[in-house]
Short mmCIF file of C-alpha atoms and ligand atoms in Angstrom, two decimals:
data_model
loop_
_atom_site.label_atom_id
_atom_site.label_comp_id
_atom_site.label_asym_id
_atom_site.label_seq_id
_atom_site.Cartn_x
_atom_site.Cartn_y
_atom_site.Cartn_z
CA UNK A 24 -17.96 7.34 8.27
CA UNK A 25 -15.42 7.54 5.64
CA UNK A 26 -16.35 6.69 2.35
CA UNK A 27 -14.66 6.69 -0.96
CA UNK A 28 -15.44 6.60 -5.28
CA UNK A 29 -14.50 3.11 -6.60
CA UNK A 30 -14.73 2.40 -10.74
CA UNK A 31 -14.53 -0.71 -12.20
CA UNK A 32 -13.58 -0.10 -15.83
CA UNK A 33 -14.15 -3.99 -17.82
CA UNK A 34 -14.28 -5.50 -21.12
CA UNK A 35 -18.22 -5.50 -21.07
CA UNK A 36 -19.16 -2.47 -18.72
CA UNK A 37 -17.93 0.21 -16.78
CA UNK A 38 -18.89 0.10 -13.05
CA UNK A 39 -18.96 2.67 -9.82
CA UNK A 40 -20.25 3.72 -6.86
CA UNK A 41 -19.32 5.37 -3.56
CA UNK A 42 -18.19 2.79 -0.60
CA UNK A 43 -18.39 3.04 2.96
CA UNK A 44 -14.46 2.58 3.71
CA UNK A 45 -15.65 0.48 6.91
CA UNK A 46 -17.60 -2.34 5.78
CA UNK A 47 -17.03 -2.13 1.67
CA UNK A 48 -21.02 -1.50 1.41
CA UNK A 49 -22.13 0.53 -1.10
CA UNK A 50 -23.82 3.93 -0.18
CA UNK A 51 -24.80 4.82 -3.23
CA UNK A 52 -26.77 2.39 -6.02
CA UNK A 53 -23.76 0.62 -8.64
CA UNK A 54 -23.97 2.90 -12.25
CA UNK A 55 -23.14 0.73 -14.77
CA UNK A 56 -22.31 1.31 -18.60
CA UNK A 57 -21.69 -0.79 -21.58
CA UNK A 58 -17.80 -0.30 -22.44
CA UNK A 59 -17.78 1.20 -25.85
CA UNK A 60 -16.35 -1.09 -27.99
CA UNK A 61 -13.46 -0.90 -29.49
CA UNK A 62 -12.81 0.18 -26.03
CA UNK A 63 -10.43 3.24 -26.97
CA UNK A 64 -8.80 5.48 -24.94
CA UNK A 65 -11.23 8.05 -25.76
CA UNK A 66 -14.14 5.68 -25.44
CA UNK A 67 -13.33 4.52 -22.56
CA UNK A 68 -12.82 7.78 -20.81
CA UNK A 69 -15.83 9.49 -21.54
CA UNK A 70 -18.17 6.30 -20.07
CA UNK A 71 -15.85 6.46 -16.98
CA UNK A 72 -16.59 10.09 -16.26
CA UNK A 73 -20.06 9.21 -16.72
CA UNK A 74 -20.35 6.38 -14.23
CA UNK A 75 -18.48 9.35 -11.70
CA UNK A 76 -20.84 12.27 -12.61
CA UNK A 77 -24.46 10.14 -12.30
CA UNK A 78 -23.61 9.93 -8.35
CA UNK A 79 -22.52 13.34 -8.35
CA UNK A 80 -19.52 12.68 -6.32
CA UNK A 81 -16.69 15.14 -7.10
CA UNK A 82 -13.31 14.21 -4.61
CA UNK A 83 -10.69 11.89 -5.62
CA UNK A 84 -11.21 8.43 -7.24
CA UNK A 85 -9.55 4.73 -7.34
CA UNK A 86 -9.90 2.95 -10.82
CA UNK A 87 -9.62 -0.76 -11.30
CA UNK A 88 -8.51 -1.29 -15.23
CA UNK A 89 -8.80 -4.89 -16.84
CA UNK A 90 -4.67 -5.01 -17.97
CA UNK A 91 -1.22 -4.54 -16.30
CA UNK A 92 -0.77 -1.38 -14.06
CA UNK A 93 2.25 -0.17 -12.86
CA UNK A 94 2.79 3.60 -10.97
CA UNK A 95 -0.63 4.14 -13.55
CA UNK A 96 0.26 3.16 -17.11
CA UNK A 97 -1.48 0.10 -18.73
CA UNK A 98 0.94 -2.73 -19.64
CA UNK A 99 -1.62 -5.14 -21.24
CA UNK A 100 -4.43 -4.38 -23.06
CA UNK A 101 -6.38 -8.40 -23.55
CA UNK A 102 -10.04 -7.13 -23.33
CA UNK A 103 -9.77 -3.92 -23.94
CA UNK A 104 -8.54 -1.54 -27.37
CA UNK A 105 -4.25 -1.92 -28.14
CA UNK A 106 -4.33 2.15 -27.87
CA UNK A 107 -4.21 1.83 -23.82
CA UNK A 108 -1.02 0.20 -24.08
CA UNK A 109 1.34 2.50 -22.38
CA UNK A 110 -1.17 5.02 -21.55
CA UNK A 111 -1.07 6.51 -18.05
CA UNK A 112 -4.12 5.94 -17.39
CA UNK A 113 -4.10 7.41 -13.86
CA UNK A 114 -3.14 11.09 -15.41
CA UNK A 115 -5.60 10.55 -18.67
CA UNK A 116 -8.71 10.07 -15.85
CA UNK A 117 -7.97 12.53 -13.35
CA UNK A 118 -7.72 15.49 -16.30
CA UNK A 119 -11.13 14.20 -17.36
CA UNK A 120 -12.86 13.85 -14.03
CA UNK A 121 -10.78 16.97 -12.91
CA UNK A 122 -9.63 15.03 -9.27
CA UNK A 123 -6.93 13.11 -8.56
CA UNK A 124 -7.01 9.03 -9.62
CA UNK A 125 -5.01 6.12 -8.06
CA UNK A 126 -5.27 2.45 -9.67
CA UNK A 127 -4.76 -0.68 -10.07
CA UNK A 128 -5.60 -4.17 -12.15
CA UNK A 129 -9.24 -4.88 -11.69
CA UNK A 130 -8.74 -8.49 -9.88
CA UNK A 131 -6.28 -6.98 -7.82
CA UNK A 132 -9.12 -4.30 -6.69
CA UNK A 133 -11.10 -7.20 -6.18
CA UNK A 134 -8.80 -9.45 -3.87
CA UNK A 135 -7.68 -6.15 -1.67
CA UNK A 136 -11.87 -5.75 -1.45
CA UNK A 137 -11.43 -9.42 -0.12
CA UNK A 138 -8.56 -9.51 1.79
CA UNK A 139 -9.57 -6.67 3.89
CA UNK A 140 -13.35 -6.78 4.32
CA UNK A 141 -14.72 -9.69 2.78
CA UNK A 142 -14.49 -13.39 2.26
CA UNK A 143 -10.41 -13.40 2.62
CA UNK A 144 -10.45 -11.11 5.93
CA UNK A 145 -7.67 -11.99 7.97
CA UNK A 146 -6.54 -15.23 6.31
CA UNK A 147 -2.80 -15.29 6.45
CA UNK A 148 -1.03 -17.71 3.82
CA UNK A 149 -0.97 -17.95 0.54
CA UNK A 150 -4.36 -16.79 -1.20
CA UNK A 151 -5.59 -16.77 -4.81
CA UNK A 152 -8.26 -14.70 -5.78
CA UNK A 153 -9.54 -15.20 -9.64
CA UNK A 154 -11.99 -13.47 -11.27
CA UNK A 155 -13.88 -15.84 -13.98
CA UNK A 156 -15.96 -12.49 -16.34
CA UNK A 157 -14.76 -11.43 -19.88
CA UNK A 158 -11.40 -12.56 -19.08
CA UNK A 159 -10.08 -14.84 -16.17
CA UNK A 160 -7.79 -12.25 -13.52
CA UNK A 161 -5.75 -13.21 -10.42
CA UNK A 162 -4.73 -11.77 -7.52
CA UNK A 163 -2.21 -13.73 -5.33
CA UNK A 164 -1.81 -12.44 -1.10
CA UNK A 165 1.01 -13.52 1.08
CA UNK A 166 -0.06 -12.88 4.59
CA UNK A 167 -2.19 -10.20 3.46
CA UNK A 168 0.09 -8.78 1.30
CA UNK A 169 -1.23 -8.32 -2.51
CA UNK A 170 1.35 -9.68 -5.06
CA UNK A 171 0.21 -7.06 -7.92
CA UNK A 172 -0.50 -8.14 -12.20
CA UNK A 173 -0.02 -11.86 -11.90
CA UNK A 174 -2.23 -12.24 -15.07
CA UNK A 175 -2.93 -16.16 -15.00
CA UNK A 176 -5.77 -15.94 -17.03
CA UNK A 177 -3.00 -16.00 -19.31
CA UNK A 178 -1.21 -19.47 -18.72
CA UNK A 179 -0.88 -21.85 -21.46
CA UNK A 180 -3.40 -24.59 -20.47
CA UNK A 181 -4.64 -26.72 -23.51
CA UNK A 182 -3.57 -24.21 -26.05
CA UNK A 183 -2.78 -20.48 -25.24
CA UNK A 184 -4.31 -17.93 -22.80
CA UNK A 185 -6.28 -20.30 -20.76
CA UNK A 186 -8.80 -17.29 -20.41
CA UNK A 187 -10.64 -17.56 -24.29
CA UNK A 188 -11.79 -20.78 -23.07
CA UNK A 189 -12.39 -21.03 -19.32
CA UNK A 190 -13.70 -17.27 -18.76
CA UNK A 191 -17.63 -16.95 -17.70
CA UNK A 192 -17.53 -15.24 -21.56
CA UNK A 193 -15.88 -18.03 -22.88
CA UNK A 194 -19.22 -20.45 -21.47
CA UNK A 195 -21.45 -18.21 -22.60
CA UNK A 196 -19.83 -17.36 -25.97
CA UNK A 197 -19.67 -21.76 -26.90
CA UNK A 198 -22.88 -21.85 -24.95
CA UNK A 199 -21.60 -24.35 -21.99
CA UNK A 200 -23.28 -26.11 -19.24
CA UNK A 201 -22.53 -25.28 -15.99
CA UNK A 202 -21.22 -29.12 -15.82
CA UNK A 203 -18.97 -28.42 -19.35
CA UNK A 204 -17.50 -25.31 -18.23
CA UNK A 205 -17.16 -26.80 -14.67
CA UNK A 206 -14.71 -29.21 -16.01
CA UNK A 207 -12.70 -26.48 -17.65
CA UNK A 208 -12.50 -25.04 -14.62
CA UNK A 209 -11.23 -27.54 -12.44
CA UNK A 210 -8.38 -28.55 -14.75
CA UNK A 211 -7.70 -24.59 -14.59
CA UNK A 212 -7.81 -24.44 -10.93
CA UNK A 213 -5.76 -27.99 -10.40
CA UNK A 214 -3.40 -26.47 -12.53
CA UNK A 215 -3.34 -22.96 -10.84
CA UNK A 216 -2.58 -25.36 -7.51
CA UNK A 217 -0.12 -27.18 -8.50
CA UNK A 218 2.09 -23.97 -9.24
CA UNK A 219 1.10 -22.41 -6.40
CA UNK A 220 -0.35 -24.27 -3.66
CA UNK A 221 -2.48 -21.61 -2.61
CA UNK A 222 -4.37 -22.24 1.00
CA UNK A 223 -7.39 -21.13 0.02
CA UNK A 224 -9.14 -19.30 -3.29
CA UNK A 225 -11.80 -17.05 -4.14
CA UNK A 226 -14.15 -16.96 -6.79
CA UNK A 227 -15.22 -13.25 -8.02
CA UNK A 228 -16.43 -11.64 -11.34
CA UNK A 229 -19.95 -11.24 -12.02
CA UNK A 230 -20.58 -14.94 -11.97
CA UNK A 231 -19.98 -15.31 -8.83
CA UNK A 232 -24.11 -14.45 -7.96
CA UNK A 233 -24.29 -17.91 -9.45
CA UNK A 234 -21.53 -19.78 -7.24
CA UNK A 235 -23.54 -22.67 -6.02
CA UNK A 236 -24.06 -23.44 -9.60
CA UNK A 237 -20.33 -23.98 -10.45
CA UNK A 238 -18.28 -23.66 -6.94
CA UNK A 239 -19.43 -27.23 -6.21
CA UNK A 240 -17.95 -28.29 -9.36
CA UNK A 241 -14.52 -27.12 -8.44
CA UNK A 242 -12.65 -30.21 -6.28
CA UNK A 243 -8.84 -29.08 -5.01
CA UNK A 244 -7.52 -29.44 -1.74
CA UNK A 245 -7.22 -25.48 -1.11
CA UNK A 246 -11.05 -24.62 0.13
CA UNK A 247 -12.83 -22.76 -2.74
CA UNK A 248 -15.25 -19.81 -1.78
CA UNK A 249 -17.17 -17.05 -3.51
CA UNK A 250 -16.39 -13.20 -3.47
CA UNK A 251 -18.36 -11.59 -0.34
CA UNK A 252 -18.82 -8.80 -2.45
CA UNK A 253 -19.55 -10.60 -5.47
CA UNK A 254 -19.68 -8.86 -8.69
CA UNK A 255 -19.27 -5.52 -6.83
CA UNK A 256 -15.36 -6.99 -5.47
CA UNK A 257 -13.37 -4.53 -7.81
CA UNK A 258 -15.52 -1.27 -6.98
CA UNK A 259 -15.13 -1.83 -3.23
CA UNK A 260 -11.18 -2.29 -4.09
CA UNK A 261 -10.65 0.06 -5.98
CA UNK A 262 -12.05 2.85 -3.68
CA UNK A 263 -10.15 1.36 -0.77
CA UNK A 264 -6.85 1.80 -3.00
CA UNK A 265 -7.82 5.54 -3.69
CA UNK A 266 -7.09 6.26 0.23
CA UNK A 267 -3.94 3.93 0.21
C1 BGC B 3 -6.31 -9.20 -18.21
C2 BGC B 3 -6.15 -9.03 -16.71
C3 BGC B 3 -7.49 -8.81 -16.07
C4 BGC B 3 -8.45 -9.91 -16.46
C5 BGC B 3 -9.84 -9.68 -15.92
C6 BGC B 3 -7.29 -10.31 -18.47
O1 BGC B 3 -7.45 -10.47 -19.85
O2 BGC B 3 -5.07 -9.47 -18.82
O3 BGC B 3 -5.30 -7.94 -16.44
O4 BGC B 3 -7.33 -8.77 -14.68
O5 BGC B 3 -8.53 -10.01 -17.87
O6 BGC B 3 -10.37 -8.49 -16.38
#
């Protein structure tokens, strides 16, 4: 069995665990721990290696990060402290942890977790994951093929970055129904379908444990479906990019 480190660095905690490369099941139990906040570099960091070190697993890692990634440096910083910007966050981890790190945005962890194991397995097309949590993050597939940093929890939608009022924080933070923030959310995902026309989308982000609550609310002509591995999506991802 080969089996790899996924972390799941967020706005509101820091995530990991060791995955069975096979089947995207975790072998080990999920370590989770409240970002610091302000979520600085340093912060940030330190909790990371901490999630890594309470499994005791010591070989190379794959990091999901909640911004803009490219070849390992942050490009957006939304949910997380300004000082990432332009960090390389891929060299900053693996001197910490002392092992090599690959990464990636954390919803496009989540839709490769998808894509290849989970609710999107071998749907070819045009598919949309988004991730409703602290923020709202997307991850768009052609035929299986990952379309990296979209960031559409940033369109304009009623005012700017459609996220501060349609994310799972934003219903909790105004206190919303499942029937008020449902409403939000399918003028978000009508919109998100008429720019992209996606065949089918999937729901992730912690939330997602609640789907029936909300999915129902959702009415678009692309089917709508929850995360297979739920709120554990971006760990599972993020270990199957370490290998990649
Ligand atoms: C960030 C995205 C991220 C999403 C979910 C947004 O604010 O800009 O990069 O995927 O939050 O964490």
């Amino acid at each position: 069995m080969s089996t790899a480190f996924g972390l799941d660095i967020g706005g509101t905690g820091i995530k990991g665990g060791i995955v069975d490369l096979g089947t995207g099941e975790l072998l080990s139990e999920r370590v989770r721990f409240d970002t610091p906040q302000p979520a600085t570099v340093a912060g940030v960091l330190d909790t990371a290696a901490a999630v890594v070190t309470a499994t005791g697993w010591e070989a190379p890692v794959g990091c999901a990060f909640p911004g803009i990634v490219k070849g390992g440096v942050v490009g957006s910083a939304a949910n997380i402290d300004d000082e990432w910007l332009g960090e390389n966050l891929e060299s900053r981890l693996a001197e910490r942890l002392g092992v090599p790190v690959r990464s990636l945005n954390d919803a496009d962890a989540a839709g490769l977790a998808e894509m290849r194991l989970g609710a999107g397995r071998g749907r070819a097309g045009v598919v949309m994951m988004l991730t409703l949590g602290t923020g709202i993050g997307s991850a768009l597939f052609i035929d299986g093929r990952l379309v990296p940093n979209t960031e559409l929890g940033h369109l304009e939608l009623d005012g700017p970055n459609v996220e501060s009022r349609t994310s799972a924080a934003a219903r909790k933070r105004e206190g919303l129904s499942y029937e008020e923030w449902g409403a939000r959310l399918q003028r978000y995902f009508s919109h998100v379908e008429a720019l992209f026309s996606p065949d089918l989308f999937i729901v992730g982000g912690g939330i997602s444990r609640k789907a029936d609550r909300f999915l129902p609310l959702i009415s678009v002509r692309a089917p709508v479906i929850p995360a297979h591995f739920r709120q554990n999506s971006g760990i599972v991802g993020a270990a199957l990019h370490s290998v990649e």
